[in-house]
Tab-separated table of C-alpha atoms in Angstrom:
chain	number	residue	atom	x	y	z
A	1	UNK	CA	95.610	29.866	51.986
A	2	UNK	CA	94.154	33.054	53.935
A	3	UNK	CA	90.925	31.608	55.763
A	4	UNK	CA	88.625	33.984	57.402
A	5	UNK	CA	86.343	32.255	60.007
A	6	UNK	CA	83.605	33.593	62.610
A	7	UNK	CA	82.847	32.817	65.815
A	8	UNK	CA	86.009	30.950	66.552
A	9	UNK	CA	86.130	31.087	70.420
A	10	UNK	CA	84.709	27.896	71.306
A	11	UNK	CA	82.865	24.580	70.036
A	12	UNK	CA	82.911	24.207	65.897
A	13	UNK	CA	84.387	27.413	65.194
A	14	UNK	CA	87.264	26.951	67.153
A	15	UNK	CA	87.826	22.982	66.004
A	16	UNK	CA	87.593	24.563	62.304
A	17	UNK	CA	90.129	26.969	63.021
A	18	UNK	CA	92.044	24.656	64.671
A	19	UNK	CA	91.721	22.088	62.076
A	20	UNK	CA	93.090	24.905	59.247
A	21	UNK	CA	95.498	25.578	61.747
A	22	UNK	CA	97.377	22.205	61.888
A	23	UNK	CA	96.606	21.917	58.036
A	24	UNK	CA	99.619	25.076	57.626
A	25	UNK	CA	96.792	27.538	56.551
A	26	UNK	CA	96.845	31.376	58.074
A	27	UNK	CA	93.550	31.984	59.891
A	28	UNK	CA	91.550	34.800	60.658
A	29	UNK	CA	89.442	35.067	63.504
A	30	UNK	CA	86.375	37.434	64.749
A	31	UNK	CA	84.257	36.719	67.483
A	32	UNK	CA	83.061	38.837	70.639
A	33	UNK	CA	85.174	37.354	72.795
A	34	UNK	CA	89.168	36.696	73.410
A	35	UNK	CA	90.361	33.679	71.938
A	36	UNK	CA	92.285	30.709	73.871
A	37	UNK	CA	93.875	29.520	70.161
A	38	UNK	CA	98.006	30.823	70.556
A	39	UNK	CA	99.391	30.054	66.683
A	40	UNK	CA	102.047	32.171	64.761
A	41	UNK	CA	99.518	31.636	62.019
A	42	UNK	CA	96.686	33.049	64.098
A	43	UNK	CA	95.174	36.821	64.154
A	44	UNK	CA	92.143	37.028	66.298
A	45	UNK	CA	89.729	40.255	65.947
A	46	UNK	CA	87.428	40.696	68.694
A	47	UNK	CA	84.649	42.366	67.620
A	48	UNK	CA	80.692	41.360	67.147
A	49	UNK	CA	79.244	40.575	63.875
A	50	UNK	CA	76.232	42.845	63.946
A	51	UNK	CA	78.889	45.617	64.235
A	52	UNK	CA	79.474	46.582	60.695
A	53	UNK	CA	81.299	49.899	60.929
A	54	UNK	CA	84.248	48.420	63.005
A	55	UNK	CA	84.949	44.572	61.377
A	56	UNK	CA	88.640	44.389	60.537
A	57	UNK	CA	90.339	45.527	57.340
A	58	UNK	CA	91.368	42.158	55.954
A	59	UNK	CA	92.521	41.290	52.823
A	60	UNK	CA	93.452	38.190	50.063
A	61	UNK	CA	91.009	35.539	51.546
A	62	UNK	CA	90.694	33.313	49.973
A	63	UNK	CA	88.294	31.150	52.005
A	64	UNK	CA	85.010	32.224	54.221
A	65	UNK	CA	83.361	30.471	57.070
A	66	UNK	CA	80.759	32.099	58.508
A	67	UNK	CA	80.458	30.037	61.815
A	68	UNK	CA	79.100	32.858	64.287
A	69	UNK	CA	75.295	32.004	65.376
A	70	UNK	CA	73.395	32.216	68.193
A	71	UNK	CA	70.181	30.786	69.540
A	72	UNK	CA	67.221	32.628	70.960
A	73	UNK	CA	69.553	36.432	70.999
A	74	UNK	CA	68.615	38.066	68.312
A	75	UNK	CA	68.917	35.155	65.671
A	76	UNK	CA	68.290	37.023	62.505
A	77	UNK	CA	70.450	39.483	63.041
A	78	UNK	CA	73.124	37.451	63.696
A	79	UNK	CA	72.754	34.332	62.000
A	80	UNK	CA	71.530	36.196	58.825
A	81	UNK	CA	71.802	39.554	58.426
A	82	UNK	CA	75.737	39.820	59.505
A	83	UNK	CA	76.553	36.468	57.852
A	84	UNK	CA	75.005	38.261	54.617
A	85	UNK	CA	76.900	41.706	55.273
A	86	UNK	CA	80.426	39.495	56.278
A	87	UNK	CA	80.175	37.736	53.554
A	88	UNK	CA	79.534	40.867	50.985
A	89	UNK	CA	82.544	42.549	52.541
A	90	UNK	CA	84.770	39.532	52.380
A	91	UNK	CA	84.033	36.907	50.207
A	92	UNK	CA	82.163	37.975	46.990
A	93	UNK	CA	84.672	39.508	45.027
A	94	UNK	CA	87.609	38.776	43.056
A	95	UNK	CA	90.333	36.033	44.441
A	96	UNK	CA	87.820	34.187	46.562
A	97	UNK	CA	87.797	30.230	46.345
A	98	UNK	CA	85.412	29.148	48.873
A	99	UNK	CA	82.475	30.152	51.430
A	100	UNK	CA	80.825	28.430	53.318
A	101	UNK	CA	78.102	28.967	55.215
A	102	UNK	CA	77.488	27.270	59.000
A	103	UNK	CA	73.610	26.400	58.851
A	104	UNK	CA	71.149	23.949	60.446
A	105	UNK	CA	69.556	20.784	60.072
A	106	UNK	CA	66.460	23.038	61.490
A	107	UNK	CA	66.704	24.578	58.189
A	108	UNK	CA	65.355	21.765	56.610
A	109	UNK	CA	62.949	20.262	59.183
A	110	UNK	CA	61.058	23.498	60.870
A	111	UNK	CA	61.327	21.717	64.094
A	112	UNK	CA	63.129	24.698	66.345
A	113	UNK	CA	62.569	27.966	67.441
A	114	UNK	CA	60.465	30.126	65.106
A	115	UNK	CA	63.461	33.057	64.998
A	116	UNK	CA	66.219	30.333	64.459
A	117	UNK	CA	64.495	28.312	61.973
A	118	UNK	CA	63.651	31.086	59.861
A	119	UNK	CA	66.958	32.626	60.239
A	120	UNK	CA	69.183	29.765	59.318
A	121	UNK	CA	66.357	29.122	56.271
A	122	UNK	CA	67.609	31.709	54.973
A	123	UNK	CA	71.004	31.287	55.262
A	124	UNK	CA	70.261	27.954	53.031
A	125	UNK	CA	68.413	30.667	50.313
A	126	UNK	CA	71.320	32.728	50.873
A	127	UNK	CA	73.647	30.412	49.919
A	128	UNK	CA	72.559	29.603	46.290
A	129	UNK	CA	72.455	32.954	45.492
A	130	UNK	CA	76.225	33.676	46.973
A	131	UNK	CA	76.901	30.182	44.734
A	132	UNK	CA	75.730	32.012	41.896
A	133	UNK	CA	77.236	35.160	42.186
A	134	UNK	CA	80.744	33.905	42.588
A	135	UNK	CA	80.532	31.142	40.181
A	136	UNK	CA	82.064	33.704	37.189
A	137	UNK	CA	85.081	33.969	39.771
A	138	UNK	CA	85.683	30.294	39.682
A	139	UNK	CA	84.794	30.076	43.577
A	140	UNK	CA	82.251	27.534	45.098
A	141	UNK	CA	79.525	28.503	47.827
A	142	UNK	CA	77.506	25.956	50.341
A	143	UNK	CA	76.362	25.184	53.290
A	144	UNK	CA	77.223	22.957	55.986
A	145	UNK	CA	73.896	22.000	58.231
A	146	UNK	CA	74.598	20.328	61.120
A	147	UNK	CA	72.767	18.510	63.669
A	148	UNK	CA	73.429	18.133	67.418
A	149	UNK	CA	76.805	18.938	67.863
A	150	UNK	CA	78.573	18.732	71.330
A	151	UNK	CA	79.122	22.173	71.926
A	152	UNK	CA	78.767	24.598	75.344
A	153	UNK	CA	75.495	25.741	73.701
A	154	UNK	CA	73.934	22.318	74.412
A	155	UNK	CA	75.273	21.813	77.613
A	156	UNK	CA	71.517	22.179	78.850
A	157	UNK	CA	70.218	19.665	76.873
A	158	UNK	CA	73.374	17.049	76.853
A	159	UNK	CA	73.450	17.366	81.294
A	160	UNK	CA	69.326	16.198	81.600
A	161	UNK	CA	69.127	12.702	81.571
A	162	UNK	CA	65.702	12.465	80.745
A	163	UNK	CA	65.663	14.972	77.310
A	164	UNK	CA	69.080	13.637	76.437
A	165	UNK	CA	67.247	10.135	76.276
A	166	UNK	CA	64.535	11.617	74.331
A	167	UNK	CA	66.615	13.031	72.317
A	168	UNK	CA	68.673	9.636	71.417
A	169	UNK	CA	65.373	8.119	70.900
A	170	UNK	CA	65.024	10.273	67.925
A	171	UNK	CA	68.961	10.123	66.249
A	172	UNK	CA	69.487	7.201	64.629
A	173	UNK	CA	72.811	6.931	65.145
A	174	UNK	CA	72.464	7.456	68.785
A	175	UNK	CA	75.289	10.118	69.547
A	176	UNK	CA	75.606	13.405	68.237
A	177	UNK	CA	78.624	14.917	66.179
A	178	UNK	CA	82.062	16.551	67.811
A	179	UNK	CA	82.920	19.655	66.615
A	180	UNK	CA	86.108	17.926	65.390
A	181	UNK	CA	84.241	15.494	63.483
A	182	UNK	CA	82.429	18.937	61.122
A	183	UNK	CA	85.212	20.431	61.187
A	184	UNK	CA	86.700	18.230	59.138
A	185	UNK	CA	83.568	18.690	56.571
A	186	UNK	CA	83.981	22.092	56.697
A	187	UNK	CA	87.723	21.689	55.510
A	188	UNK	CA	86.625	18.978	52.879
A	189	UNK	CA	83.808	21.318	51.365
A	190	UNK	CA	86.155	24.236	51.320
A	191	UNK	CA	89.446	23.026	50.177
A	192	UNK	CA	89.101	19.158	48.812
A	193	UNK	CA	85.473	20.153	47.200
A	194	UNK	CA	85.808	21.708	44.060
A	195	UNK	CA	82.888	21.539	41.942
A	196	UNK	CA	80.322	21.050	44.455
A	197	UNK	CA	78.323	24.431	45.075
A	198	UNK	CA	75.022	26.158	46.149
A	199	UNK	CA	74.013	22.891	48.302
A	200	UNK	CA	73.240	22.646	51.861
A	201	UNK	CA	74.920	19.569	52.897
A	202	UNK	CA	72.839	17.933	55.964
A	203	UNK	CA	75.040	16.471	58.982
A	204	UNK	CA	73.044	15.020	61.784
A	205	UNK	CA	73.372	11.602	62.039
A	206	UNK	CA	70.068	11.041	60.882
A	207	UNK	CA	68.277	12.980	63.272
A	208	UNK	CA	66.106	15.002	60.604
A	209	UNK	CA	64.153	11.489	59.235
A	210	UNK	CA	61.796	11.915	62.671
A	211	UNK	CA	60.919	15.301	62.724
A	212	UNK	CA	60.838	16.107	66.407
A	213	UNK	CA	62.808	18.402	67.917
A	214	UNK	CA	63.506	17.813	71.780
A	215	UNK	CA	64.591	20.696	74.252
A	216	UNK	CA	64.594	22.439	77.659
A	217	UNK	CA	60.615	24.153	77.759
């Protein structure tokens, strides 16, 4: 299958692509930076999200990830707004299987940044809407809504001894996720999931049952 994905660079968007990759899937890639990922299968666009008048012409997918976020730079534009206009352009129309939408445990809990929270809230609003919208084309719509994943984003937080101990204290199963590990939930919920659709499926290893949210001030 054709499999558009965003922000594939570095951390989960590149282990999704990568994942697709290996599975014999073509992938698509857009992010604002070059990509390190060298596949006969793989066509990287650089471009940003936010800019709408230049995305790439691409055609027949048949499966949308919208991975690209950021945290504390302009969050609703990019975690919401172009996530909303990528996924109008690409994914609700006719021939589309699956979308699925890169969220946040913060989503559910509050217990982030004011910008962030509210933008990957609505990405979770977003998402049963997009569900129902592309339900009469037989396609399926979710999100995925991780918790600490071991990304570069969190380099800051995983290097301090002291707030990474703080922030075991309140995981239950003291570690946080690989990007490997949600890739592989992204490629369940988009290609082995069928019939699920308009959830926001909640991957954090518990960490959302406390409630506090533990970072750099």
């Amino acid at each position: 299958m054709n499999v558009l994905i965003t922000g594939t660079t570095r951390g989960i968007g590149k282990a999704i692509a990568q994942l697709f990759l290996d599975k014999g899937h073509t992938v698509f890639g857009i992010d604002r930076q070059p990509s390190s990922i060298y596949h006969n299968h793989y066509t990287h666009y650089i471009c940003d999200v936010r800019d709408f008048e230049h995305l790439p012409a691409i055609s027949d997918i048949h499966i949308l990830i919208n991975n690209a976020g950021t945290q504390n730079e302009q969050d609703i534009d990019i975690n919401l707004k172009a996530l909303i206009h990528l996924t109008e352009t690409y994914g609700v129309r006719e021939g589309i299987r699956s979308i699925l939408n890169i969220g946040s445990a913060s989503a559910h809990t509050g217990s982030e940044f004011p910008e962030y929270c509210a933008s990957k809230g609505g990405v979770m609003a977003y998402t049963k809407n997009v569900a129902l919208r592309v339900a009469p084309f037989g396609a399926i719509c979710n999100s995925l809504d991780p918790g600490g994943v071991l990304t570069p984003l969190n380099d800051c937080v995983v290097n301090d001894t002291e707030l990474w101990a703080q922030i075991m204290d309140e995981t239950p199963l003291k570690r946080w996720a690989t990007p490997e590990e949600i890739a592989e939930w992204a490629y369940f919920l988009t290609v082995r999931n069928t019939f699920c659709t308009g959830q926001s499926i909640l991957v954090d290893g518990g960490e959302s049952i406390n409630y506090n949210f533990v970072w750099k001030s």
